[in-house]
Every structure is written in C-alpha cells, then in structure tokens.
Tab-separated table of C-alpha atoms in Angstrom:
chain	number	residue	atom	x	y	z
A	1	MET	CA	108.521	90.761	119.319
A	2	ARG	CA	106.745	92.727	116.653
A	3	PHE	CA	108.924	91.106	114.020
A	4	LEU	CA	108.135	87.661	115.404
A	5	LEU	CA	104.450	88.402	115.286
A	6	LEU	CA	104.760	89.384	111.657
A	7	ILE	CA	106.798	86.410	110.627
A	8	LEU	CA	105.042	83.729	112.664
A	9	PRO	CA	102.145	83.141	110.331
A	10	PHE	CA	104.554	82.555	107.446
A	11	LEU	CA	106.680	80.094	109.374
A	12	PHE	CA	103.804	78.078	110.665
A	13	PHE	CA	101.126	78.219	108.070
A	14	GLY	CA	102.744	79.432	104.881
A	15	LYS	CA	105.140	76.542	104.771
A	16	ALA	CA	103.180	73.874	106.593
A	17	LEU	CA	99.889	74.280	104.802
A	18	GLY	CA	100.948	75.455	101.381
A	19	ASP	CA	100.990	79.015	100.134
A	20	ASP	CA	97.329	79.678	99.572
A	21	ALA	CA	95.892	80.191	103.045
A	22	ILE	CA	96.604	81.342	106.597
A	23	PRO	CA	93.922	79.447	108.538
A	24	ALA	CA	94.618	80.695	112.067
A	25	SER	CA	93.767	84.145	113.394
A	26	LEU	CA	96.795	86.438	113.671
A	27	THR	CA	95.696	87.463	117.144
A	28	GLY	CA	94.205	84.204	118.322
A	29	ALA	CA	90.838	85.930	118.551
A	30	LYS	CA	87.930	86.552	116.205
A	31	GLY	CA	87.662	89.956	114.582
A	32	ASP	CA	84.710	92.324	114.667
A	33	PRO	CA	82.848	92.586	111.323
A	34	GLN	CA	81.411	96.048	112.108
A	35	ARG	CA	84.855	97.493	112.672
A	36	GLY	CA	86.063	95.571	109.629
A	37	ARG	CA	83.477	97.203	107.424
A	38	ALA	CA	84.519	100.653	108.630
A	39	ILE	CA	88.168	99.877	107.889
A	40	VAL	CA	87.351	98.672	104.379
A	41	ALA	CA	85.273	101.768	103.631
A	42	ASN	CA	87.881	104.216	104.937
A	43	ARG	CA	90.158	105.558	102.218
A	44	GLN	CA	92.915	106.501	104.640
A	45	VAL	CA	92.861	103.300	106.690
A	46	GLY	CA	91.846	100.331	104.554
A	47	LEU	CA	92.311	102.009	101.159
A	48	CYS	CA	90.331	99.098	99.685
A	49	LEU	CA	87.849	101.286	97.797
A	50	LEU	CA	90.668	103.014	95.956
A	51	CYS	CA	90.864	99.837	93.874
A	52	HIS	CA	87.801	97.742	94.706
A	53	SER	CA	84.087	98.286	94.661
A	54	GLY	CA	81.762	96.654	97.155
A	55	PRO	CA	78.396	96.849	98.918
A	56	PHE	CA	78.843	100.426	100.194
A	57	PRO	CA	75.900	102.425	98.852
A	58	GLU	CA	77.018	105.403	100.958
A	59	GLU	CA	80.399	105.600	99.197
A	60	ARG	CA	80.047	107.427	95.921
A	61	PHE	CA	83.536	106.839	94.597
A	62	GLN	CA	84.813	103.303	94.321
A	63	GLY	CA	87.673	101.940	92.258
A	64	ASN	CA	87.649	99.576	89.302
A	65	LEU	CA	91.238	98.369	89.357
A	66	ALA	CA	90.202	95.188	91.128
A	67	PRO	CA	87.234	92.793	91.368
A	68	ASP	CA	84.193	93.732	93.427
A	69	LEU	CA	84.769	92.637	97.017
A	70	ARG	CA	81.683	90.439	96.830
A	71	SER	CA	83.826	88.069	94.754
A	72	ALA	CA	85.580	87.274	98.036
A	73	ALA	CA	82.616	85.036	98.806
A	74	ARG	CA	84.278	82.136	97.033
A	75	LEU	CA	87.335	82.283	99.289
A	76	THR	CA	87.738	80.654	102.693
A	77	GLU	CA	88.610	82.645	105.780
A	78	GLY	CA	92.219	81.424	105.563
A	79	GLU	CA	92.486	82.385	101.903
A	80	LEU	CA	91.120	85.825	102.656
A	81	ARG	CA	93.617	86.287	105.482
A	82	LEU	CA	96.490	85.379	103.173
A	83	ARG	CA	95.282	87.835	100.543
A	84	LEU	CA	95.422	90.630	103.100
A	85	VAL	CA	98.675	89.631	104.794
A	86	ASP	CA	100.633	89.196	101.566
A	87	PRO	CA	98.652	88.990	98.316
A	88	ALA	CA	101.854	88.544	96.314
A	89	ARG	CA	101.834	84.948	97.513
A	90	ALA	CA	98.588	84.433	95.606
A	91	ASN	CA	99.772	86.538	92.634
A	92	PRO	CA	103.403	87.783	92.463
A	93	GLN	CA	102.483	90.575	90.005
A	94	THR	CA	99.602	91.876	92.083
A	95	ILE	CA	99.098	95.591	92.634
A	96	MET	CA	97.298	94.902	95.904
A	97	PRO	CA	99.528	95.989	98.799
A	98	ALA	CA	100.555	93.549	101.522
A	99	TYR	CA	98.677	94.770	104.582
A	100	TYR	CA	100.753	92.924	107.117
A	101	ARG	CA	104.285	93.123	105.903
A	102	THR	CA	107.193	95.383	106.821
A	103	GLU	CA	110.111	93.652	105.122
A	104	GLY	CA	111.337	93.858	101.553
A	105	LEU	CA	109.885	97.316	100.870
A	106	THR	CA	111.740	100.213	99.264
A	107	ARG	CA	111.865	103.875	100.371
A	108	VAL	CA	108.948	103.694	102.780
A	109	ALA	CA	108.087	107.117	104.271
A	110	PRO	CA	110.175	107.480	107.458
A	111	SER	CA	107.182	107.783	109.780
A	112	LEU	CA	105.813	104.451	108.487
A	113	ARG	CA	108.977	102.362	108.465
A	114	GLY	CA	108.611	99.130	110.396
A	115	LYS	CA	104.833	99.522	110.450
A	116	SER	CA	102.425	97.386	108.485
A	117	ILE	CA	99.454	99.085	106.766
A	118	LEU	CA	97.017	97.387	109.152
A	119	THR	CA	97.601	95.863	112.578
A	120	ALA	CA	96.902	92.200	113.300
A	121	GLU	CA	93.658	93.222	115.039
A	122	GLN	CA	92.567	95.263	112.035
A	123	ILE	CA	93.351	92.390	109.663
A	124	GLU	CA	91.143	90.112	111.747
A	125	ASP	CA	88.352	92.691	111.727
A	126	VAL	CA	88.538	92.943	107.931
A	127	VAL	CA	88.575	89.146	107.547
A	128	ALA	CA	85.546	88.936	109.835
A	129	TYR	CA	83.778	91.469	107.627
A	130	LEU	CA	84.730	89.808	104.327
A	131	VAL	CA	83.324	86.425	105.398
A	132	THR	CA	79.952	88.118	105.959
A	133	LEU	CA	79.823	88.816	102.202
A	134	LYS	CA	79.120	85.129	101.601
B	1	MET	CA	113.245	89.480	95.353
B	2	LEU	CA	110.341	91.498	96.640
B	3	CYS	CA	111.715	94.790	95.410
B	4	MET	CA	112.351	93.493	91.901
B	5	SER	CA	111.647	96.004	89.199
B	6	LEU	CA	108.795	95.232	86.866
B	7	GLN	CA	108.919	94.812	83.144
B	8	ALA	CA	107.345	97.991	81.911
B	9	GLY	CA	104.302	97.422	79.766
B	10	GLU	CA	105.050	100.460	77.659
B	11	ILE	CA	102.100	102.185	76.033
B	12	PRO	CA	102.210	101.855	72.217
B	13	LEU	CA	103.039	105.237	70.652
B	14	GLY	CA	99.676	105.514	68.915
B	15	GLU	CA	97.718	104.961	72.135
B	16	ARG	CA	99.345	107.732	74.113
B	17	ARG	CA	97.041	110.432	75.418
B	18	SER	CA	97.711	113.624	77.317
B	19	GLY	CA	96.147	114.070	80.743
B	20	TYR	CA	94.010	116.684	79.007
B	21	GLU	CA	91.978	113.949	77.341
B	22	PHE	CA	91.026	112.437	80.693
B	23	MET	CA	89.605	115.702	82.035
B	24	GLY	CA	86.039	116.880	82.192
B	25	ARG	CA	84.715	119.405	79.716
B	26	ASP	CA	84.835	122.342	82.137
B	27	THR	CA	88.472	121.789	83.038
B	28	ARG	CA	89.417	121.485	79.389
B	29	ALA	CA	87.606	124.700	78.598
B	30	MET	CA	89.455	126.432	81.425
B	31	GLN	CA	92.787	125.343	79.942
B	32	ASP	CA	91.836	126.179	76.368
B	33	ASP	CA	90.776	129.754	76.961
B	34	ASP	CA	93.806	131.899	77.791
B	35	SER	CA	91.600	134.382	79.579
B	36	THR	CA	90.120	131.818	82.006
B	37	ASN	CA	93.250	129.734	82.482
B	38	PRO	CA	94.381	130.721	85.998
B	39	ALA	CA	98.018	130.305	84.894
B	40	LEU	CA	97.593	133.631	83.116
B	41	PHE	CA	98.709	135.464	86.259
B	42	TRP	CA	101.938	133.485	86.422
B	43	LEU	CA	102.590	134.134	82.732
B	44	MET	CA	102.187	137.859	83.319
B	45	ASP	CA	104.569	137.761	86.278
B	46	GLY	CA	106.960	135.691	84.189
B	47	GLU	CA	107.039	138.284	81.471
B	48	THR	CA	107.764	141.004	84.005
B	49	LEU	CA	110.598	138.994	85.536
B	50	TRP	CA	111.971	138.174	82.090
B	51	LYS	CA	112.323	141.844	81.244
B	52	ARG	CA	113.424	143.066	84.644
B	53	LYS	CA	117.085	143.643	85.345
B	54	ASP	CA	118.177	141.479	88.251
B	55	GLY	CA	121.813	141.419	89.269
B	56	VAL	CA	123.762	142.572	86.225
B	57	ALA	CA	121.215	141.950	83.465
B	58	ALA	CA	117.688	140.907	82.504
B	59	CYS	CA	116.977	137.575	80.852
B	60	SER	CA	115.901	139.612	77.865
B	61	SER	CA	119.312	141.306	77.706
B	62	CYS	CA	120.811	138.058	76.440
B	63	HIS	CA	117.893	136.079	75.042
B	64	GLU	CA	115.393	136.897	72.354
B	65	THR	CA	113.093	133.938	72.160
B	66	MET	CA	112.712	130.704	74.111
B	67	LYS	CA	110.726	129.012	71.370
B	68	GLY	CA	111.291	125.251	71.338
B	69	VAL	CA	113.556	125.230	74.388
B	70	ALA	CA	111.138	123.566	76.837
B	71	ALA	CA	110.459	120.782	74.328
B	72	ARG	CA	114.115	119.713	74.673
B	73	TYR	CA	114.413	119.724	78.464
B	74	PRO	CA	115.698	118.141	80.681
B	75	LYS	CA	119.021	118.321	78.887
B	76	VAL	CA	121.889	115.957	79.634
B	77	ALA	CA	125.337	117.493	80.005
B	78	GLY	CA	128.401	115.907	81.544
B	79	GLY	CA	126.528	112.790	82.644
B	80	ARG	CA	123.920	114.792	84.539
B	81	ALA	CA	120.395	115.778	83.576
B	82	VAL	CA	119.388	119.420	84.081
B	83	ASN	CA	115.744	120.474	83.990
B	84	LEU	CA	114.323	123.780	82.866
B	85	GLU	CA	114.061	125.228	86.381
B	86	GLN	CA	117.691	124.346	87.047
B	87	GLN	CA	118.817	125.890	83.754
B	88	ILE	CA	116.932	129.085	84.574
B	89	ASN	CA	118.566	129.174	87.986
B	90	ALA	CA	121.978	128.499	86.438
B	91	CYS	CA	121.474	131.599	84.269
B	92	ARG	CA	120.376	133.556	87.301
B	93	SER	CA	123.422	132.740	89.359
B	94	GLU	CA	126.080	132.485	86.646
B	95	ARG	CA	124.911	135.079	84.115
B	96	GLN	CA	122.820	137.521	86.074
B	97	LYS	CA	124.817	137.183	89.286
B	98	ALA	CA	121.506	137.109	91.145
B	99	ALA	CA	120.329	134.719	93.856
B	100	PRO	CA	118.806	131.469	92.579
B	101	LEU	CA	115.037	131.158	93.011
B	102	ALA	CA	113.570	128.561	95.377
B	103	TYR	CA	111.780	125.533	93.941
B	104	GLU	CA	108.012	126.116	93.780
B	105	SER	CA	108.449	129.849	94.462
B	106	ARG	CA	106.042	132.018	92.553
B	107	GLU	CA	108.966	133.622	90.688
B	108	LEU	CA	110.511	130.364	89.486
B	109	LEU	CA	107.118	128.951	88.443
B	110	ALA	CA	106.327	132.197	86.656
B	111	LEU	CA	109.596	132.280	84.712
B	112	THR	CA	109.381	128.577	83.886
B	113	ALA	CA	105.804	128.921	82.676
B	114	TYR	CA	106.752	131.979	80.617
B	115	VAL	CA	109.647	130.129	78.974
B	116	ALA	CA	107.716	126.860	78.447
B	117	ARG	CA	104.636	128.629	77.072
B	118	GLN	CA	106.716	129.573	74.057
B	119	SER	CA	106.918	125.899	73.088
B	120	ARG	CA	103.199	125.307	73.296
B	121	GLY	CA	102.083	123.123	70.379
B	122	MET	CA	105.613	121.924	69.648
B	123	PRO	CA	106.484	118.207	69.777
B	124	ILE	CA	108.626	116.909	72.616
B	125	GLU	CA	112.135	116.013	71.477
B	126	ALA	CA	113.866	113.481	73.656
B	127	GLY	CA	116.537	110.926	72.867
B	128	TRP	CA	117.590	107.926	74.925
B	129	ASN	CA	120.694	107.979	77.114
B	130	GLU	CA	121.947	106.557	80.380
B	131	ARG	CA	120.020	109.121	82.481
B	132	THR	CA	116.796	108.096	80.709
B	133	GLU	CA	117.665	104.524	81.570
B	134	ALA	CA	118.047	105.523	85.220
B	135	GLY	CA	114.683	107.295	85.065
B	136	ARG	CA	113.026	104.199	83.681
B	137	ALA	CA	114.499	102.090	86.485
B	138	LEU	CA	112.850	104.454	88.980
B	139	PHE	CA	109.565	104.392	87.088
B	140	THR	CA	109.393	100.601	87.158
B	141	ARG	CA	110.554	100.066	90.750
B	142	ARG	CA	107.990	99.278	93.414
B	143	GLN	CA	108.234	101.633	96.356
B	144	GLY	CA	106.588	102.919	99.506
B	145	GLN	CA	104.468	101.166	102.081
B	146	LEU	CA	101.923	100.414	99.328
B	147	ASN	CA	104.726	98.858	97.272
B	148	LEU	CA	103.550	100.214	93.928
B	149	ALA	CA	105.612	101.260	90.912
B	150	CYS	CA	104.679	104.198	88.699
B	151	THR	CA	104.352	101.808	85.757
B	152	GLN	CA	101.690	99.733	87.519
B	153	CYS	CA	99.307	102.660	87.563
B	154	HIS	CA	100.365	104.678	84.544
B	155	ASP	CA	101.258	101.941	82.008
B	156	ASP	CA	99.162	99.006	83.189
B	157	ASN	CA	96.025	100.666	84.585
B	158	TRP	CA	95.604	104.037	82.906
B	159	GLY	CA	91.999	104.895	82.142
B	160	LYS	CA	90.733	103.019	85.196
B	161	GLN	CA	89.216	104.537	88.298
B	162	LEU	CA	91.344	104.879	91.400
B	163	SER	CA	88.425	105.675	93.660
B	164	GLY	CA	86.916	108.728	91.976
B	165	THR	CA	89.982	109.656	89.903
B	166	THR	CA	90.788	108.423	86.410
B	167	ILE	CA	94.417	107.325	86.231
B	168	PRO	CA	96.112	109.254	83.409
B	169	GLN	CA	99.147	108.054	81.453
B	170	ALA	CA	101.496	110.484	83.252
B	171	HIS	CA	102.684	112.529	80.307
B	172	PRO	CA	104.591	115.673	81.287
B	173	THR	CA	103.066	117.730	78.496
B	174	GLY	CA	101.652	120.641	80.443
B	175	TYR	CA	104.142	121.733	83.099
B	176	PRO	CA	104.213	123.840	85.095
B	177	ILE	CA	100.478	123.298	85.572
B	178	TYR	CA	97.686	125.029	87.416
B	179	ARG	CA	96.179	122.269	89.532
B	180	LEU	CA	92.682	122.780	90.868
B	181	GLU	CA	93.382	120.588	93.894
B	182	TRP	CA	96.387	122.757	94.811
B	183	GLN	CA	94.635	125.976	93.841
B	184	ASP	CA	98.079	126.883	92.718
B	185	MET	CA	100.689	126.483	90.047
B	186	GLY	CA	103.154	123.642	90.517
B	187	SER	CA	106.091	122.022	88.796
B	188	LEU	CA	106.375	118.521	87.376
B	189	GLN	CA	108.514	117.616	90.375
B	190	ARG	CA	105.739	118.632	92.731
B	191	ARG	CA	103.407	116.300	90.831
B	192	LEU	CA	105.936	113.429	90.974
B	193	ARG	CA	106.451	113.949	94.697
B	194	ASN	CA	102.660	113.822	95.152
B	195	CYS	CA	102.522	110.413	93.506
B	196	MET	CA	105.380	109.179	95.699
B	197	ILE	CA	103.590	110.412	98.807
B	198	GLY	CA	100.458	108.675	97.507
B	199	VAL	CA	102.169	105.284	97.679
B	200	ARG	CA	103.528	106.253	101.111
B	201	ALA	CA	107.102	106.525	99.914
B	202	GLU	CA	109.639	109.117	100.994
B	203	PRO	CA	109.624	111.597	98.107
B	204	TYR	CA	112.958	112.604	96.598
B	205	PRO	CA	113.918	116.212	97.344
B	206	TYR	CA	113.271	118.967	94.788
B	207	GLY	CA	116.147	119.191	92.332
B	208	SER	CA	117.458	115.715	93.153
B	209	ALA	CA	119.054	113.729	90.339
B	210	GLU	CA	116.346	111.075	90.775
B	211	LEU	CA	113.474	113.463	90.051
B	212	VAL	CA	115.249	114.959	87.047
B	213	ASP	CA	115.995	111.464	85.700
B	214	LEU	CA	112.312	110.624	86.093
B	215	GLU	CA	111.384	113.828	84.229
B	216	LEU	CA	113.764	112.832	81.454
B	217	TYR	CA	112.225	109.369	81.140
B	218	LEU	CA	108.716	110.847	81.116
B	219	MET	CA	109.734	113.198	78.294
B	220	TRP	CA	111.135	110.271	76.322
B	221	ARG	CA	107.927	108.346	76.940
B	222	ALA	CA	106.018	111.357	75.585
B	223	ARG	CA	108.386	112.041	72.669
B	224	GLY	CA	106.551	113.570	69.749
B	225	MET	CA	103.562	114.594	71.866
B	226	LYS	CA	102.762	118.285	71.862
B	227	LEU	CA	103.493	120.601	74.779
B	228	GLU	CA	100.433	122.356	76.163
B	229	THR	CA	101.972	124.529	78.896
B	230	PRO	CA	100.407	125.988	80.950
B	231	ALA	CA	97.962	123.108	81.413
B	232	VAL	CA	95.145	122.920	83.958
B	233	ARG	CA	94.719	119.659	85.864
B	234	PRO	CA	92.057	118.520	88.370
C-alpha cells in the first residue's frame, strides 16, 4: 500500500504529463501553509535551510548551496511538488534529496529504511507554503 | 541507475586547503599554541603509555622515533590497508603480548596522537593502488536517505555554507583531532562516521576495510599537504 502510494504519482503524472510536474496532490487534499513553513524551517525535519536561504528572519543560519527559496515563485504548484518528490527528475546531478522516495537508495540507516524523508501530508504542507512565496 | 557513482570533480592540487584555513581565528589560535591545545592531555598520556611496559615490553623498548610514520599511513600490505590505530594494536597484541585497545578509547587516541605528532609539519606521502581506488569509489557513491556522496559536498561545494557550517575540503591532515563539538579527542574514522550519519546512512563499523580504504583515498587526495596533528576542529 505504502509502495503504491509512493509510486502512483510517477505512473500517472510523471509519464502522462511529462517529467516536469506532478499536478495533483499526493493526498488528494490541500496542505497547510503554516505547518509547511514550520517543516521548511526545521533543520531536523525539512532540512531545507541546510542548503537554502529563505524569508526566515528568526533563523540565523541558512545555507548557500542552493537558490533562495523565494526563487520558487516562478514555479507552478505541480513543478514544486515534483521538485520535492524527486528533484533528480528536474536535474539528474542535483544534490537536493528526494523527499518522497524510498527506492534506489544505498546504505540507508536501518531505522529509516523504507521511509521517505517527508510523508505525503508533509509534502503537501510544504507545497502549500512554497506557493505563498509568490 | 539512481545509485550511480559520480564523476569526482577533484580539487586541483594548488587549490587544496586544510580544514584549519576554514576555522575562525580563536580556534586556530587554540590549535597553534601547544599550551592551549586541549590535545595536550592526550599527548601526555600517550608519552606515558609509550614508555610504560605492558605485556612483555614497552613501545619504547623496540622503537626510538616515530618521525614520518603517520605521514605514510594507512599502509597497504597483502591487499589490505592498515591504518595507524590498527598498526599500533598489531604491535600491542603481537609484540607486546598485551590486549588490543578499543577504538576511540582514551589510550588508543593518546598513543595515536603521540605517534602522529612526531610527523607534524611533514608532507603526506601516499601512492595510488587498488585500495585507494576502492576508497575513491566509496567517496563518490551517493548514500543514505539524503542520497549524497562525499564528493558532492567536499569536492563540489567546499567553502559554501551548510546552514551555519562552512564545508571544508575533507583533508585528513590533523588526526586524531580535538573537536570542540565532541569536547573530546576523536579519530578520523569517527569523523567519517559522523558524515555518514549526517546523510542518514548506516556508518561502517570502526576498523572496517571500507573506512580504512576511505582514509587511504583521503590521504592520497591530500598528498604533499603537511600533517598538523593534533589539530583542533569546530
């Protein structure tokens, strides 16, 4: 079931609509931008600020390995979702981790095997937050 | 396909920089002054252990100086790479007939630091062989839940900020080190395991062939750079 959930978006949208967007919500519901913001800002959960900077005046340390998250404004919701689910499909050499993938990884810590970095609900929350940056 | 190894963007020899150069002024000063470098206590213990008879002999019964030795380790013999800690333990069990010391024990860190200190300022000597090749394969392989290879941070993105931390080039020039975050001395393998845990990978066990191969590749990558043991790191 879990596996199906993970693979479904690829089967339906990846192939049918080209590789640059996942238009439909992974959960069928809209995410919560407040929760999304908290996930993005949290170094243990979202990890985003390890690499990115963004509009988080309360966070002193932000990364500069990646563009400021405000650059996400030019992307559609579906493009943002794809970049979280599996950014390698936008850029095969990317250093950005796939937040919703469990396959094709090497030597994952035993307690995390079979788990994606974020859940489908969390992905939707983050997407909902990122579209507010427009 | 997804776990392909990456083409290492090796750092040109002239652009290599020790982790020391990425540190703040206070941390550098702490390393530079032997009397404020916290590793001093391990060096003193190391000297005591060096001279103390354990089993049938003391290290000093057979050896005079260890000058230059650490600059040549890990050493490859019989198709296997052996690091300095393992060589010290081999002498303990085979020559001294004493029990080997546990990885990361105060005694093993102290002896290793004492031995490696004698190569401070000497250039790393490392050739290329099939164990180095194996180490490079590990360095360039994506791993862990975050799916990142060592090379992606340390070759491709050194000097940039990972959150509040500047990514260094990962040169093994100062080990064992006193790390402020650990408030303790630690080996190169401890540092490598930390980076593996950071990408949410299962770290290789202490003393495993994989970690020693990685050490060997790192020494080759840093060939010609000067040892600075015992270094201080943030």
